[in-house]
Short mmCIF file of C-alpha atoms in Angstrom, two decimals:
data_model
loop_
_atom_site.label_atom_id
_atom_site.label_comp_id
_atom_site.label_asym_id
_atom_site.label_seq_id
_atom_site.Cartn_x
_atom_site.Cartn_y
_atom_site.Cartn_z
CA UNK X 309 5.24 55.50 16.48
CA UNK X 310 3.05 57.05 13.85
CA UNK X 311 -0.68 56.40 14.02
CA UNK X 312 -3.71 57.83 12.27
CA UNK X 313 -7.19 56.67 13.24
CA UNK X 314 -10.48 57.20 11.46
CA UNK X 315 -13.74 55.25 11.44
CA UNK X 316 -13.88 52.40 8.97
CA UNK X 317 -17.37 53.02 7.64
CA UNK X 318 -20.16 55.60 7.79
CA UNK X 319 -23.57 55.85 6.19
CA UNK X 320 -25.75 58.87 5.47
CA UNK X 321 -28.64 59.96 3.30
CA UNK X 322 -28.78 62.43 0.45
CA UNK X 323 -29.01 66.04 1.55
CA UNK X 324 -27.68 65.31 5.01
CA UNK X 325 -24.48 66.47 6.73
CA UNK X 326 -21.77 64.05 7.79
CA UNK X 327 -18.62 64.55 9.84
CA UNK X 328 -15.65 62.20 9.44
CA UNK X 329 -13.20 62.35 12.32
CA UNK X 330 -9.47 61.73 12.27
CA UNK X 331 -7.05 61.54 15.19
CA UNK X 332 -3.31 61.36 14.74
CA UNK X 333 -0.15 60.71 16.71
CA UNK X 334 2.97 61.45 14.71
CA UNK X 335 6.57 62.32 15.48
CA UNK X 336 6.12 65.73 13.88
CA UNK X 337 3.43 67.76 12.16
CA UNK X 338 3.49 69.93 9.08
CA UNK X 339 0.02 69.70 7.65
CA UNK X 340 -3.02 67.47 7.46
CA UNK X 341 -4.62 66.47 4.17
CA UNK X 342 -7.94 64.94 3.22
CA UNK X 343 -8.19 62.91 0.03
CA UNK X 344 -11.25 61.39 -1.64
CA UNK X 345 -10.98 58.01 -3.34
CA UNK X 346 -13.80 56.51 -5.38
CA UNK X 347 -13.77 52.74 -5.72
CA UNK X 348 -11.14 51.61 -8.21
CA UNK X 349 -9.77 55.10 -8.70
CA UNK X 350 -6.86 57.23 -7.52
CA UNK X 351 -7.00 59.38 -4.39
CA UNK X 352 -7.71 63.02 -5.21
CA UNK X 353 -6.90 66.02 -3.02
CA UNK X 354 -9.76 67.62 -1.10
CA UNK X 355 -8.35 69.88 1.58
CA UNK X 356 -5.33 70.96 3.59
CA UNK X 357 -4.95 72.34 7.12
CA UNK X 358 -1.74 73.43 8.76
CA UNK X 359 -3.08 75.95 11.29
CA UNK X 360 -5.88 75.42 13.82
CA UNK X 361 -9.34 76.22 12.61
CA UNK X 362 -11.79 75.62 9.84
CA UNK X 363 -11.10 75.67 6.12
CA UNK X 364 -14.19 75.85 3.92
CA UNK X 365 -14.37 74.89 0.27
CA UNK X 366 -17.88 74.69 -1.14
CA UNK X 367 -19.79 71.79 0.37
CA UNK X 368 -16.66 70.48 2.09
CA UNK X 369 -14.98 71.90 5.20
CA UNK X 370 -12.05 70.63 7.21
CA UNK X 371 -11.12 71.45 10.79
CA UNK X 372 -7.85 71.04 12.66
CA UNK X 373 -6.84 71.14 16.32
CA UNK X 374 -3.10 70.56 16.61
CA UNK X 375 -3.11 70.47 20.41
CA UNK X 376 -5.64 67.63 20.35
CA UNK X 377 -4.19 65.82 17.33
CA UNK X 378 -7.64 65.95 15.77
CA UNK X 379 -9.25 66.83 12.49
CA UNK X 380 -12.61 66.37 10.85
CA UNK X 381 -13.99 66.59 7.36
CA UNK X 382 -17.52 67.97 7.11
CA UNK X 383 -19.58 67.20 4.04
CA UNK X 384 -22.81 69.17 3.57
CA UNK X 385 -25.77 68.62 1.25
CA UNK X 386 -24.65 65.08 0.56
CA UNK X 387 -25.02 63.71 -2.95
CA UNK X 388 -24.87 60.14 -4.19
CA UNK X 389 -21.56 60.91 -5.90
CA UNK X 390 -20.04 61.58 -2.46
CA UNK X 391 -20.05 57.83 -1.81
CA UNK X 392 -16.32 57.13 -1.60
CA UNK X 393 -13.47 56.49 0.78
CA UNK X 394 -12.06 59.54 2.59
CA UNK X 395 -8.42 59.38 3.58
CA UNK X 396 -6.83 61.46 6.32
CA UNK X 397 -3.08 61.99 5.89
CA UNK X 398 -0.40 63.79 7.88
CA UNK X 399 2.88 65.24 6.69
CA UNK X 400 5.15 64.77 9.66
CA UNK X 401 8.30 66.60 8.60
CA UNK X 402 8.88 70.29 7.97
CA UNK X 403 9.86 70.27 4.35
CA UNK X 404 8.11 70.18 1.04
CA UNK X 405 7.96 66.85 -0.68
CA UNK X 406 7.93 64.77 2.48
CA UNK X 407 5.83 61.68 2.13
CA UNK X 408 2.40 61.50 3.73
CA UNK X 409 1.26 59.07 6.40
CA UNK X 410 -2.23 57.89 5.57
CA UNK X 411 -5.04 56.57 7.72
CA UNK X 412 -6.84 53.49 6.42
CA UNK X 413 -9.74 55.57 5.18
CA UNK X 414 -13.43 55.95 5.97
CA UNK X 415 -15.85 54.44 3.47
CA UNK X 416 -18.90 56.68 3.20
CA UNK X 417 -22.09 55.30 1.70
CA UNK X 418 -24.76 57.82 0.71
CA UNK X 419 -28.25 56.48 0.11
CA UNK X 420 -31.35 58.11 -1.34
CA UNK V 551 -1.16 68.18 -18.36
CA UNK V 552 -2.11 64.52 -18.60
CA UNK V 553 -1.48 63.90 -14.92
CA UNK V 554 0.54 61.05 -13.44
CA UNK V 555 0.54 58.11 -15.83
CA UNK V 556 1.00 54.54 -14.66
CA UNK V 557 1.27 51.33 -16.62
CA UNK V 558 0.05 48.69 -16.76
CA UNK V 559 -3.35 49.28 -15.14
CA UNK V 560 -3.71 45.61 -14.33
CA UNK V 561 -1.10 42.89 -14.00
CA UNK V 562 -1.69 39.23 -13.31
CA UNK V 563 1.36 37.07 -12.86
CA UNK V 564 2.45 33.84 -11.28
CA UNK V 565 4.47 33.52 -8.13
CA UNK V 566 8.18 33.76 -8.81
CA UNK V 567 7.87 35.95 -11.89
CA UNK V 568 9.40 39.41 -12.22
CA UNK V 569 6.98 42.34 -12.27
CA UNK V 570 7.81 45.86 -13.44
CA UNK V 571 5.49 48.78 -12.80
CA UNK V 572 6.01 52.08 -14.57
CA UNK V 573 5.26 55.69 -13.77
CA UNK V 574 5.51 59.00 -15.59
CA UNK V 575 5.16 61.94 -13.18
CA UNK V 576 3.67 65.33 -13.98
CA UNK V 577 6.19 67.41 -15.88
CA UNK V 578 8.04 69.83 -13.64
CA UNK V 579 7.37 67.93 -10.43
CA UNK V 580 10.48 67.34 -8.35
CA UNK V 581 9.11 64.60 -6.08
CA UNK V 582 7.91 61.13 -6.95
CA UNK V 583 6.33 58.67 -4.52
CA UNK V 584 5.47 54.98 -4.73
CA UNK V 585 2.64 53.78 -2.45
CA UNK V 586 0.97 50.41 -1.99
CA UNK V 587 -2.67 50.02 -0.96
CA UNK V 588 -4.28 46.96 0.60
CA UNK V 589 -7.47 46.49 2.57
CA UNK V 590 -5.57 45.41 5.64
CA UNK V 591 -2.86 48.06 5.75
CA UNK V 592 -4.32 50.96 3.78
CA UNK V 593 -2.07 53.23 1.74
CA UNK V 594 1.60 52.84 2.65
CA UNK V 595 4.66 54.63 1.35
CA UNK V 596 7.27 52.39 -0.25
CA UNK V 597 9.87 54.87 -1.48
CA UNK V 598 10.17 58.43 -2.70
CA UNK V 599 12.56 60.41 -4.89
CA UNK V 600 13.63 64.04 -5.06
CA UNK V 601 15.10 65.13 -8.39
CA UNK V 602 15.57 61.47 -9.34
CA UNK V 603 17.47 60.62 -6.13
CA UNK V 604 15.94 58.15 -3.65
CA UNK V 605 15.34 59.92 -0.34
CA UNK V 606 13.58 57.37 1.83
CA UNK V 607 13.20 53.69 0.99
CA UNK V 608 12.41 52.52 4.52
CA UNK V 609 8.98 51.39 3.39
CA UNK V 610 10.28 48.92 0.83
CA UNK V 611 9.23 45.57 2.30
CA UNK V 612 12.31 43.55 1.43
CA UNK V 613 15.10 43.03 -1.05
CA UNK V 614 12.68 41.66 -3.62
CA UNK V 615 11.52 45.23 -4.21
CA UNK V 616 13.59 47.81 -6.05
CA UNK V 617 12.83 51.20 -7.57
CA UNK V 618 14.67 53.40 -10.00
CA UNK V 619 14.24 56.85 -11.47
CA UNK V 620 16.68 57.16 -14.39
CA UNK V 621 15.35 60.58 -15.40
CA UNK V 622 12.81 63.20 -14.39
CA UNK V 623 10.03 61.70 -16.48
CA UNK V 624 10.19 58.01 -15.67
CA UNK V 625 10.32 55.65 -12.70
CA UNK V 626 9.99 51.92 -12.26
CA UNK V 627 9.12 49.68 -9.34
CA UNK V 628 10.31 46.11 -9.75
CA UNK V 629 9.40 43.02 -7.76
CA UNK V 630 11.60 39.97 -8.28
CA UNK V 631 10.55 37.32 -7.47
CA UNK V 632 6.90 38.15 -6.89
CA UNK V 633 4.84 36.45 -4.16
CA UNK V 634 1.07 36.23 -3.59
CA UNK V 635 1.32 38.60 -0.62
CA UNK V 636 2.51 41.32 -3.02
CA UNK V 637 -0.99 41.47 -4.49
CA UNK V 638 -2.18 45.06 -4.01
CA UNK V 639 -2.81 48.31 -5.85
CA UNK V 640 0.40 50.23 -6.43
CA UNK V 641 0.11 53.99 -6.79
CA UNK V 642 2.62 56.48 -8.04
CA UNK V 643 2.26 60.14 -7.04
CA UNK V 644 4.19 63.31 -7.77
CA UNK V 645 4.41 66.77 -6.25
CA UNK V 646 6.07 70.01 -7.31
CA UNK V 647 7.95 70.58 -4.06
CA UNK V 648 7.77 74.35 -4.51
CA UNK V 649 5.12 75.42 -2.00
CA UNK V 650 4.14 74.81 1.58
CA UNK V 651 1.07 72.81 0.68
CA UNK V 652 2.84 70.68 -1.96
CA UNK V 653 -0.16 68.61 -3.02
CA UNK V 654 0.60 65.07 -4.15
CA UNK V 655 -1.16 64.00 -7.34
CA UNK V 656 -1.81 60.31 -7.78
CA UNK V 657 -1.84 58.14 -10.87
CA UNK V 658 -4.65 55.69 -11.54
CA UNK V 659 -2.69 52.83 -10.02
CA UNK V 660 -1.62 49.35 -11.06
CA UNK V 661 -3.68 46.49 -9.68
CA UNK V 662 -1.28 43.57 -9.21
CA UNK V 663 -2.46 40.02 -8.68
CA UNK V 664 0.17 37.37 -7.98
CA UNK V 665 -1.21 33.85 -8.26
#
């Protein structure tokens, strides 16, 4: 079967660093995505990993280990506006346009 | 571009009624996806299209659900008859299908409440 696990909730304070983990078991693998979703809004793309290693984009970084079926999203210098749900998603088939399999999301609450 | 446009944003209906959700993808995108999001199950794929042709509808819960894409700029998701358990947020997304990364862009969603 297909399964993506991530913690349900996390809390952190402004200025801190937080790491959101994601483990996956899928029938195939062709990329892992992180999306951010503010309450009542649409998911928006944050990052993409297809090879092992770290991808850095400003305050956000994402890491992938394909052999371990593991990824994390690292958020630095947290701001209040980072309070949102973070969704891990895997594209399991090797072709563009294939639908994503989403985890249930991690709700991050940032306090001052 | 205006992004993916969904309508209506909110729909409240009574059990047994027909519900039609609409989506306009980003111009030039070859792929269109319909997802459903609930607290219990998260974001789940219902069906997706490539160049207006349905590719995978294995996520459609039952025969009460149907989706069409009559042209490249419009798709509908219909529920007939609706039931309270259909209450959820329904998202439409589109992607260009022309690169390895092929980011999916989501519309604002339709929040459906079936009473």
